[in-house]
mmCIF file of C-alpha atoms in Angstrom:
data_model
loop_
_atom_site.group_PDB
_atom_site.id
_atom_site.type_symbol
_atom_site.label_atom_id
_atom_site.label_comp_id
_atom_site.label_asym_id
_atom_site.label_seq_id
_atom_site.Cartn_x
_atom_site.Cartn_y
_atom_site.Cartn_z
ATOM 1 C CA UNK S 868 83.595 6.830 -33.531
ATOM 2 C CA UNK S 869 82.573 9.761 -31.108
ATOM 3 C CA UNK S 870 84.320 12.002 -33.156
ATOM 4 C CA UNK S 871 82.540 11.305 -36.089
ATOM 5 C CA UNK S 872 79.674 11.561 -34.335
ATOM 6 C CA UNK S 873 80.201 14.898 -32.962
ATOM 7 C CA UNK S 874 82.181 16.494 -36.423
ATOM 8 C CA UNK S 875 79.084 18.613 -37.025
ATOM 9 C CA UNK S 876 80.734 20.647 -33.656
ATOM 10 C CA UNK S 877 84.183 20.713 -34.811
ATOM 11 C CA UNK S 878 83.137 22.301 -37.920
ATOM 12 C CA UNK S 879 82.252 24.935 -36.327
ATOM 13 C CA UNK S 880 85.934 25.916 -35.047
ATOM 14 C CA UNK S 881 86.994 25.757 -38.983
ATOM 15 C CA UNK S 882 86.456 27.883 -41.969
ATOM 16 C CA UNK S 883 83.457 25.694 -42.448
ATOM 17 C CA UNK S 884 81.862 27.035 -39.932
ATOM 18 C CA UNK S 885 78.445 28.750 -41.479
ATOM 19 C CA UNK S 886 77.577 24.571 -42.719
ATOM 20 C CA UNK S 887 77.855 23.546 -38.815
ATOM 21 C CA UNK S 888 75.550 26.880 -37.838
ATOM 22 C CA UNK S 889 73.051 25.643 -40.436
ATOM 23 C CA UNK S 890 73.018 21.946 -38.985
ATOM 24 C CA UNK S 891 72.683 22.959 -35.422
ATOM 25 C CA UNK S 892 69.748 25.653 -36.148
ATOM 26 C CA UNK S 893 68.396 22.613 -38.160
ATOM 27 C CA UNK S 894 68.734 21.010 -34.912
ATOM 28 C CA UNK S 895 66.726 23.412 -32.371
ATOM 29 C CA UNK S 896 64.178 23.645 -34.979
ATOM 30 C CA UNK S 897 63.362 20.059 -34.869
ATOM 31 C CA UNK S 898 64.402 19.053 -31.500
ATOM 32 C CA UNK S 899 60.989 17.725 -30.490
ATOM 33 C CA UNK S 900 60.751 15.219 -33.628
ATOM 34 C CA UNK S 901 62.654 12.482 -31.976
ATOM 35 C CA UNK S 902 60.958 12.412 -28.977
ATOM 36 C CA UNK S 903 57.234 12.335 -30.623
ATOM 37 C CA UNK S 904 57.839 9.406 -33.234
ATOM 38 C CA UNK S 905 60.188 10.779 -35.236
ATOM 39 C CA UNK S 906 60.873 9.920 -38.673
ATOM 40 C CA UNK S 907 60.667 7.260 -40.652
ATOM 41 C CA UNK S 908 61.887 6.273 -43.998
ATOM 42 C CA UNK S 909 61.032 2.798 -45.500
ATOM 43 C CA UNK S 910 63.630 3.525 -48.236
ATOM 44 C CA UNK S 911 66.410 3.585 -45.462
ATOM 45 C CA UNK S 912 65.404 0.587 -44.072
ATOM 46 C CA UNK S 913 65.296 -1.621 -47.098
ATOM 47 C CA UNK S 914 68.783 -0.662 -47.835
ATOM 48 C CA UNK S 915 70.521 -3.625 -49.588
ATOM 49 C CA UNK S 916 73.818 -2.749 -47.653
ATOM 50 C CA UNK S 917 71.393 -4.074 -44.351
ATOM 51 C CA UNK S 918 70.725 -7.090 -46.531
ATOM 52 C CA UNK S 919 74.844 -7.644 -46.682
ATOM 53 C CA UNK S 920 75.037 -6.824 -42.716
ATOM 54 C CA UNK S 921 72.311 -9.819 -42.150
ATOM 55 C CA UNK S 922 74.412 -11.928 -44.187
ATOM 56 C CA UNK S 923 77.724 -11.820 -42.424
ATOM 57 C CA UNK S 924 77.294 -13.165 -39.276
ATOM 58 C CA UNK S 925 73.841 -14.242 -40.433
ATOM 59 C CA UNK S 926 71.196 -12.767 -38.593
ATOM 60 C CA UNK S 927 67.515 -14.115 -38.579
ATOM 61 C CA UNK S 928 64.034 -13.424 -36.909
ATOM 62 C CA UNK S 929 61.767 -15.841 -36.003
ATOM 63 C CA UNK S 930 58.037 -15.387 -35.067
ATOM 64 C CA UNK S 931 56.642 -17.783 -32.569
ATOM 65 C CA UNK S 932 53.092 -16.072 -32.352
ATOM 66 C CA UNK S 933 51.344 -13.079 -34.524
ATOM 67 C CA UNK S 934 51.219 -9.313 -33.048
ATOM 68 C CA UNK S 935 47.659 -8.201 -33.552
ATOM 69 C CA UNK S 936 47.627 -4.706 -35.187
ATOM 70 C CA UNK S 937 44.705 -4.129 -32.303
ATOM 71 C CA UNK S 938 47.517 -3.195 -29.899
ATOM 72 C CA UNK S 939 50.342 -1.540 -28.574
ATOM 73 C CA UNK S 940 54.016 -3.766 -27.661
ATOM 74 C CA UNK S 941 56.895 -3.341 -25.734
ATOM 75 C CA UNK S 942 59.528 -5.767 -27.073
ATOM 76 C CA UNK S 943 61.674 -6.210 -24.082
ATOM 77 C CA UNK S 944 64.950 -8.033 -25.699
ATOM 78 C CA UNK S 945 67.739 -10.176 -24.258
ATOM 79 C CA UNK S 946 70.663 -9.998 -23.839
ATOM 80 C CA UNK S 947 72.013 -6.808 -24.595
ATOM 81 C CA UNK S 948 75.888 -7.930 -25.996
ATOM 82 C CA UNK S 949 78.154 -5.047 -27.213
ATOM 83 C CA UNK S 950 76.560 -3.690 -30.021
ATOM 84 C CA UNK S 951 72.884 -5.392 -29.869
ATOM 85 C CA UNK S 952 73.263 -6.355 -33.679
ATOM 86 C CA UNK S 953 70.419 -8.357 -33.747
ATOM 87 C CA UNK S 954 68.310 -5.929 -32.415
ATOM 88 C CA UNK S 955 69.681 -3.440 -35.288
ATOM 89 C CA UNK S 956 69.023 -5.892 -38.048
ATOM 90 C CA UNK S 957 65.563 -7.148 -37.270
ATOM 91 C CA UNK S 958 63.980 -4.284 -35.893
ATOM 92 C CA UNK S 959 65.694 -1.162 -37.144
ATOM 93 C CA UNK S 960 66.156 -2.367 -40.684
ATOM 94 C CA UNK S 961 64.106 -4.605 -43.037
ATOM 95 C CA UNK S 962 66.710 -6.861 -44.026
ATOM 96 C CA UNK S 963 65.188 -9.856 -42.295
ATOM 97 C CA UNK S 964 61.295 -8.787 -43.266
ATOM 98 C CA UNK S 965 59.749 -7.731 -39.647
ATOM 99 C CA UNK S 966 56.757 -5.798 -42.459
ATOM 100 C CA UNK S 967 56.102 -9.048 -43.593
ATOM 101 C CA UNK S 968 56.906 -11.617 -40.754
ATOM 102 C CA UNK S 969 54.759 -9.182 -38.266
ATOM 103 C CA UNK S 970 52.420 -6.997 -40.843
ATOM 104 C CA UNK S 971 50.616 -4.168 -39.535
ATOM 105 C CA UNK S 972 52.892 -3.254 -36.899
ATOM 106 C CA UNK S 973 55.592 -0.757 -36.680
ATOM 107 C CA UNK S 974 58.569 -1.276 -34.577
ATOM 108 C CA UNK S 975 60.377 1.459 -32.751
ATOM 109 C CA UNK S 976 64.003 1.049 -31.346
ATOM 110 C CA UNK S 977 64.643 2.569 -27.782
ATOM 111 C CA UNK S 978 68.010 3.833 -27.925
ATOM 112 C CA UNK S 979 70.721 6.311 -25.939
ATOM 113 C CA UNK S 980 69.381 10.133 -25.848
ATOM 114 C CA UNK S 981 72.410 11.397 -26.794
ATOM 115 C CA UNK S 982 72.169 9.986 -30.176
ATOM 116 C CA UNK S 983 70.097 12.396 -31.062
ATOM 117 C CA UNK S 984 71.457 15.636 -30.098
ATOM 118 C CA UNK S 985 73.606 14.823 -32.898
ATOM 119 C CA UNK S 986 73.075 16.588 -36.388
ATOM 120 C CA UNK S 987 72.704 14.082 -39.432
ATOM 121 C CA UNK S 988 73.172 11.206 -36.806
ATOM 122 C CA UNK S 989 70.039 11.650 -35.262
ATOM 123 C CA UNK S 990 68.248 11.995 -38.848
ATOM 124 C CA UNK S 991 69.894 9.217 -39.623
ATOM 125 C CA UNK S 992 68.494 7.160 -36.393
ATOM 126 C CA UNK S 993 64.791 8.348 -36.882
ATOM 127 C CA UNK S 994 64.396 7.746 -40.821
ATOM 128 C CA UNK S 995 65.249 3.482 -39.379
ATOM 129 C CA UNK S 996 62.614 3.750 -36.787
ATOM 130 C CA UNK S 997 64.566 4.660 -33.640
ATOM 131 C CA UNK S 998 64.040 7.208 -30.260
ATOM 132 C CA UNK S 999 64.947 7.876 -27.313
ATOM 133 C CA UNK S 1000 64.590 5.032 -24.810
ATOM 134 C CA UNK S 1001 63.136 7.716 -22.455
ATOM 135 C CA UNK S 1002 59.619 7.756 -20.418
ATOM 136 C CA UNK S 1003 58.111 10.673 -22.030
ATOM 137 C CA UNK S 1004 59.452 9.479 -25.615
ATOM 138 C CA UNK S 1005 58.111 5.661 -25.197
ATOM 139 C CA UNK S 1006 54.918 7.049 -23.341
ATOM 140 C CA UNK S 1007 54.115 8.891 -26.590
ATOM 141 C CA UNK S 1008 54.673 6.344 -28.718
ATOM 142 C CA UNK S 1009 52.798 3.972 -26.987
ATOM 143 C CA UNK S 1010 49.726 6.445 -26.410
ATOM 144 C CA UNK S 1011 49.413 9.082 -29.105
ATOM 145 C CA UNK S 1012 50.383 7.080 -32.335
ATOM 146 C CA UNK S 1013 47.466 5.133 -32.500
ATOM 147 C CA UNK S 1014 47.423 1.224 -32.466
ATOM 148 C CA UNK S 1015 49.779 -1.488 -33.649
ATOM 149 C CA UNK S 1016 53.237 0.105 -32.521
ATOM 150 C CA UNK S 1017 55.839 -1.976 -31.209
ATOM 151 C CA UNK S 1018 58.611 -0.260 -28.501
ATOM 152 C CA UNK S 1019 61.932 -2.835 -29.012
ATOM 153 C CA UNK S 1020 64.145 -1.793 -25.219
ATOM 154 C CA UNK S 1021 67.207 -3.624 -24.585
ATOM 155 C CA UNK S 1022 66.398 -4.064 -20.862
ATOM 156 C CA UNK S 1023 69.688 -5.106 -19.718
ATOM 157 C CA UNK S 1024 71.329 -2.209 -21.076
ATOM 158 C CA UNK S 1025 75.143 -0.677 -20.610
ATOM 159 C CA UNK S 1026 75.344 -2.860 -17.139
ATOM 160 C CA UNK S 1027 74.756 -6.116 -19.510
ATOM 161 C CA UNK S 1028 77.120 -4.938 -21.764
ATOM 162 C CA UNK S 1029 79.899 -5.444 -19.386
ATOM 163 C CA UNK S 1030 78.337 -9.418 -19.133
ATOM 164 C CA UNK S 1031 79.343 -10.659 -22.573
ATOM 165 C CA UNK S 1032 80.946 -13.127 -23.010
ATOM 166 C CA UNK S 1033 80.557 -15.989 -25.300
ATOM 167 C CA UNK S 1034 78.276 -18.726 -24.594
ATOM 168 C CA UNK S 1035 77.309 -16.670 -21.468
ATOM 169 C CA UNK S 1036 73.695 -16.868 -20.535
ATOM 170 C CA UNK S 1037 73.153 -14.112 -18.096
ATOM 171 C CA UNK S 1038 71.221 -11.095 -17.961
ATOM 172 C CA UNK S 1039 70.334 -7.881 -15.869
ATOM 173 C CA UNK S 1040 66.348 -7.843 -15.239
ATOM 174 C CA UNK S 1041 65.781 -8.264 -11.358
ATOM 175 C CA UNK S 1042 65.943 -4.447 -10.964
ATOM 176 C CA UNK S 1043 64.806 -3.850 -14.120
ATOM 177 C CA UNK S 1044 61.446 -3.034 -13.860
ATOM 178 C CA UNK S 1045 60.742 0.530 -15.235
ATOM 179 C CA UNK S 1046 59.448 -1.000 -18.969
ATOM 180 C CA UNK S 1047 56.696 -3.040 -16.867
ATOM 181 C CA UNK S 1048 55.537 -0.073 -14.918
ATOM 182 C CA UNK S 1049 55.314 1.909 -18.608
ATOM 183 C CA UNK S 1050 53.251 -1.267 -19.924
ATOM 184 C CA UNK S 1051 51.093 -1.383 -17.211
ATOM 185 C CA UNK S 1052 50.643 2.900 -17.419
ATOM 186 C CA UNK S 1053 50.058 2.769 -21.403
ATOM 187 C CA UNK S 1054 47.994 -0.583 -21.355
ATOM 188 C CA UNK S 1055 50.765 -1.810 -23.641
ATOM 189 C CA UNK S 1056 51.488 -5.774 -24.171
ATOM 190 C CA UNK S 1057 55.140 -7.023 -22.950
ATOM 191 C CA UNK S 1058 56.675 -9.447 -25.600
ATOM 192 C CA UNK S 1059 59.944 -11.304 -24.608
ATOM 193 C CA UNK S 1060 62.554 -11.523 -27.052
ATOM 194 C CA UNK S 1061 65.689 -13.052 -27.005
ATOM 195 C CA UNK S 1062 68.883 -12.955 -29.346
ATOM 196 C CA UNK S 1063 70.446 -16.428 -29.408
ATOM 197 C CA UNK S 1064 74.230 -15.850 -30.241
ATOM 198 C CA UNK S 1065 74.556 -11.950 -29.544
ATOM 199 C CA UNK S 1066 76.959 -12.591 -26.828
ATOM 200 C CA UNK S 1067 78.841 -15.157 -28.886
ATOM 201 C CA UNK S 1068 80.002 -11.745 -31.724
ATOM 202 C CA UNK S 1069 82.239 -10.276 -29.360
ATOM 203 C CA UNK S 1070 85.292 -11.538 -26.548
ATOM 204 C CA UNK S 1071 85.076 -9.698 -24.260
ATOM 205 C CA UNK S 1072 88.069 -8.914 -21.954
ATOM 206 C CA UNK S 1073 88.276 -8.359 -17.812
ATOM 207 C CA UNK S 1074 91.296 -7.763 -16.375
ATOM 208 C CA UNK S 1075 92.423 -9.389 -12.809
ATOM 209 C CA UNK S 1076 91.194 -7.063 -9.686
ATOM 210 C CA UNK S 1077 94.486 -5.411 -8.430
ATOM 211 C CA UNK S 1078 96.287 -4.521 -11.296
ATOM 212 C CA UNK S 1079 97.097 -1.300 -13.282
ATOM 213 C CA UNK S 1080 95.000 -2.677 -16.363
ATOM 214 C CA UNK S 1081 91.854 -3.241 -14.149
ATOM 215 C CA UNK S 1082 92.189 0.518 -12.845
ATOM 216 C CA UNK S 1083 91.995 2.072 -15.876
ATOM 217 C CA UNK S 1084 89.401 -0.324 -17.007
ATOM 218 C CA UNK S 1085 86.999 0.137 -14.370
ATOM 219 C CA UNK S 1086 87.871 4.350 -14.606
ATOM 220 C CA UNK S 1087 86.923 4.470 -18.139
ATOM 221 C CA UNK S 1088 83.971 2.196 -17.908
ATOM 222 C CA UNK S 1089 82.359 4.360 -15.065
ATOM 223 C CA UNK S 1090 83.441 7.541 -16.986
ATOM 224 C CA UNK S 1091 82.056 6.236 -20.131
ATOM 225 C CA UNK S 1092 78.586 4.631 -18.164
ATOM 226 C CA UNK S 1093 78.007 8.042 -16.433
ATOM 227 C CA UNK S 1094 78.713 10.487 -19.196
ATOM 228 C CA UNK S 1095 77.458 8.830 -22.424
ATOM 229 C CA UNK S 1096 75.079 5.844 -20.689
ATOM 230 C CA UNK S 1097 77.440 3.501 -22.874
ATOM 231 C CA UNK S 1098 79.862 0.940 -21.340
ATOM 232 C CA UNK S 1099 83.576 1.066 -22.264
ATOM 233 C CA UNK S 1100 84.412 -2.717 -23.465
ATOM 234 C CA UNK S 1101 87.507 -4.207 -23.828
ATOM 235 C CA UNK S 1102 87.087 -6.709 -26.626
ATOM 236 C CA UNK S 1103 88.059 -8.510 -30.024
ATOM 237 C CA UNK S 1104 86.773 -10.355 -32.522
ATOM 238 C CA UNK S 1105 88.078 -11.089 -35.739
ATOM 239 C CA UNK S 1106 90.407 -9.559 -38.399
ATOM 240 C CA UNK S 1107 89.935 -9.387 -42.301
ATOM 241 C CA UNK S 1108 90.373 -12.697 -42.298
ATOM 242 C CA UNK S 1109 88.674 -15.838 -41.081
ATOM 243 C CA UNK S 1110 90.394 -16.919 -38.207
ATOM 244 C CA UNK S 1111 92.673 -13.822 -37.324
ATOM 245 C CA UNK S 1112 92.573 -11.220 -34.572
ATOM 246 C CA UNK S 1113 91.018 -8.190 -35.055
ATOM 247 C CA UNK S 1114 88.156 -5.595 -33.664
ATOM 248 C CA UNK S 1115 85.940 -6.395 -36.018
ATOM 249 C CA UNK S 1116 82.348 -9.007 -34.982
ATOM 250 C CA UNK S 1117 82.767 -12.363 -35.365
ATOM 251 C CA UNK S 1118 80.421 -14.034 -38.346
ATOM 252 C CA UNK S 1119 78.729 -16.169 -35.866
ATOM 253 C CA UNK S 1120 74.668 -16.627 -36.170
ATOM 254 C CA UNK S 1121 72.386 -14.716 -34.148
ATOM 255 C CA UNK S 1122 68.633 -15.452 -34.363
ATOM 256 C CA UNK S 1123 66.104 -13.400 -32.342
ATOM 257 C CA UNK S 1124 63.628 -15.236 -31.360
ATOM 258 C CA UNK S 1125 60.134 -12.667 -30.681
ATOM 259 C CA UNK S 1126 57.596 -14.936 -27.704
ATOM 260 C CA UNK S 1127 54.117 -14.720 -26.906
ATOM 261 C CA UNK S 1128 52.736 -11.420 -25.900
ATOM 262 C CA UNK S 1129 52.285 -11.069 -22.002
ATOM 263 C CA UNK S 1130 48.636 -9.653 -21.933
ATOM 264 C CA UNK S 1131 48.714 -6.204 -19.272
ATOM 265 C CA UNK S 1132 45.822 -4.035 -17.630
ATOM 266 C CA UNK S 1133 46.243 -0.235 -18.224
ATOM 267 C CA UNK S 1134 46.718 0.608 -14.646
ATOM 268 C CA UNK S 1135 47.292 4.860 -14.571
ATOM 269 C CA UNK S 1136 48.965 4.448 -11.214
ATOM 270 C CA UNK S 1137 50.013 1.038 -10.418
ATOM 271 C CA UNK S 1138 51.535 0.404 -6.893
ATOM 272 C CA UNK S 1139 54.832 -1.629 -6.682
ATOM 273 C CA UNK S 1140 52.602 -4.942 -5.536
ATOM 274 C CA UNK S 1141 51.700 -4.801 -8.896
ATOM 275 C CA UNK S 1142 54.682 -3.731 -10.920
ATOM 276 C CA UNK S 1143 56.501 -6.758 -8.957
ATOM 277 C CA UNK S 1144 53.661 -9.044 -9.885
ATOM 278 C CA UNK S 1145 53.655 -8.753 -13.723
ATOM 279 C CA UNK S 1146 57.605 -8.074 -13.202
ATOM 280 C CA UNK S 1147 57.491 -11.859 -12.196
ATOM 281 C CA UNK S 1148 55.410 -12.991 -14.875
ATOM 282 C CA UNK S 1149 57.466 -11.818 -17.320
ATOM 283 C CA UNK S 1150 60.162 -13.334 -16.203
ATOM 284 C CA UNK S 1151 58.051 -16.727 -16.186
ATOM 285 C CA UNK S 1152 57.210 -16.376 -19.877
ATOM 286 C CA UNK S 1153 61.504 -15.356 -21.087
ATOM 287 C CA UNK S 1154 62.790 -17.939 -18.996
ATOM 288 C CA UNK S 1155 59.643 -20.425 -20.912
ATOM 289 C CA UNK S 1156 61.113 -18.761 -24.048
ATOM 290 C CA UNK S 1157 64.404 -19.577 -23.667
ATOM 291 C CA UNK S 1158 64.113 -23.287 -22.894
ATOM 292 C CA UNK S 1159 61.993 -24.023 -25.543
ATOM 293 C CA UNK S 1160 64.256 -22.263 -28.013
ATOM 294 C CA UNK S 1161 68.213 -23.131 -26.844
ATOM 295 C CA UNK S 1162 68.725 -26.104 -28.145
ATOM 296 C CA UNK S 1163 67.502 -25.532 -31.835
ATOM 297 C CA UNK S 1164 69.542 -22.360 -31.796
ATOM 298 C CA UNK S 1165 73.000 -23.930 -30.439
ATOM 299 C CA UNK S 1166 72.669 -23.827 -26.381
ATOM 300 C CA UNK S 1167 73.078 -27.314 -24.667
ATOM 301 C CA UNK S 1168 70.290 -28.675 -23.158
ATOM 302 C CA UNK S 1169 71.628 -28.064 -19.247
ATOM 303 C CA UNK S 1170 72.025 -24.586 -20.114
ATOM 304 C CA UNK S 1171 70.276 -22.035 -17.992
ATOM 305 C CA UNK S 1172 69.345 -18.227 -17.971
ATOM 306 C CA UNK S 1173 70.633 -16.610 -15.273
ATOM 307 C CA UNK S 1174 68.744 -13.608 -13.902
ATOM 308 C CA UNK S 1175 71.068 -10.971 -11.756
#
């Protein structure tokens, strides 16, 4: 997949090399686009191929409360899994209607920098509504764009990665607190979000402490973490058939379900008393989320969220 990703380089070590000059002058010239809302395409993101992604595991979004158009959102969403596909299909795409199930606002998907030093990648990323999940890029989006924008960050990030399992119910957030010190900077509404089923797509596997397998794990996993901001994953799912063993996700429902918005004073310099304070509340309202919602969407009733 990284190779794919980066064939716009390789090209230019071939004969084709005057195409990959082209792309990365392309490339300078519009290096700034990601990072200052980028580009959208509503044609890419009512693709009917989306429509056929929703469908196999299926994927659905459910609104509990309305977004008013009046202001700006951060989505913070839960849990990460491998690949966040619910997070892909319901905010980056328009295969499960977020224009019509949350009208007037326009969501933006935080995702890796790197994406987007590659050519046709990165073109690819802005036309379905995504950017950087940086400070500056979020901080314009959520200041300079107007009203009625809506930031989706998978909080948990590469370090949740590494925590999916299936039926597992825990997330990273207690040091997480950076997207609640941007809310309270850019005046910007926190919305908890959570994807029941996103950790059920994948197995993922860990091998014992103290043998060869774990060593090489936990060396490409740090390698992988540092250099990319990605988590190496050892995992399986299904084959090309229903039942068998394979790498590809398992068809197995995920529904995001998008809370109440957290109301939060623009505070231009907020001290840490006060970060930790609406830090908290947040919490409060995902962990109210979650309750209400596990049991309709397949979690036993004695299940908990577990907050590392």
């Amino acid at each position: 997949l990284i190779s794919i990703f980066y064939l716009p380089y390789y090209l230019a070590f071939t004969k084709f090399w005057p195409l990959a000059v082209l792309l990365i002058a392309w490339l300078a010239y519009d290096w700034d686009t990601h990072s200052q809302g980028g580009r959208r395409s509503a044609w890419m993101r009512k693709w009917t191929l989306w429509k056929y992604f929703r469908n196999y595991f299926p994927v659905k979004l459910v609104k509990t409360h309305d977004l008013s158009p009046n202001h700006n959102y951060i989505i913070a969403s839960h849990p990460h899994g491998i690949l966040s596909y619910g997070v892909f299909i319901n905010f980056a795409t328009e295969a499960t209607g977020f224009a019509k199930i949350f009208p007037s606002i326009t969501p933006v998907v935080g995702t890796l920098e790197g994406i987007f030093w590659i050519p046709i990648v990165r073109d690819c990323f802005m036309a379905m509504g995504a950017c950087p999940v940086s400070k500056s890029s979020l901080k314009y989006l959520l200041t300079q764009k107007g009203l009625g924008n809506a930031v989706v960050i998978v909080v948990g990030g590469a370090t949740e990665a590494l925590l999916t399992r299936p039926g597992n119910t825990i997330i990273f957030l207690k040091q997480r607190k950076g997207f609640v010190k941007l809310a309270l900077k850019t005046g910007a509404y926190i919305v908890p979000s959570y994807s029941f089923g996103e950790n059920d797509i994948h197995e993922h596997q860990n091998f014992p402490e103290g043998t060869w397998m774990r060593f090489f794990q936990k060396t490409f996993q740090d390698t992988f973490k540092k250099l990319l901001g990605i988590s190496f994953c050892a995992l399986h799912g299904r084959g090309l058939t229903r039942g068998s063993w394979g790498f590809l996700p398992s068809s197995r429902p995920i529904t995001t379900v998008v809370g109440e918005p957290l109301p939060i004073p623009k505070i231009e310099n907020p001290d840490m008393k006060t970060v930790d304070k609406y830090h908290a509340l947040y919490i409060s309202v995902l962990r109210k989320l979650f309750d209400q919602y596990k049991v309709e969407y397949g979690l036993p009733e004695n299940q908990e969220l577990t907050i590392i």
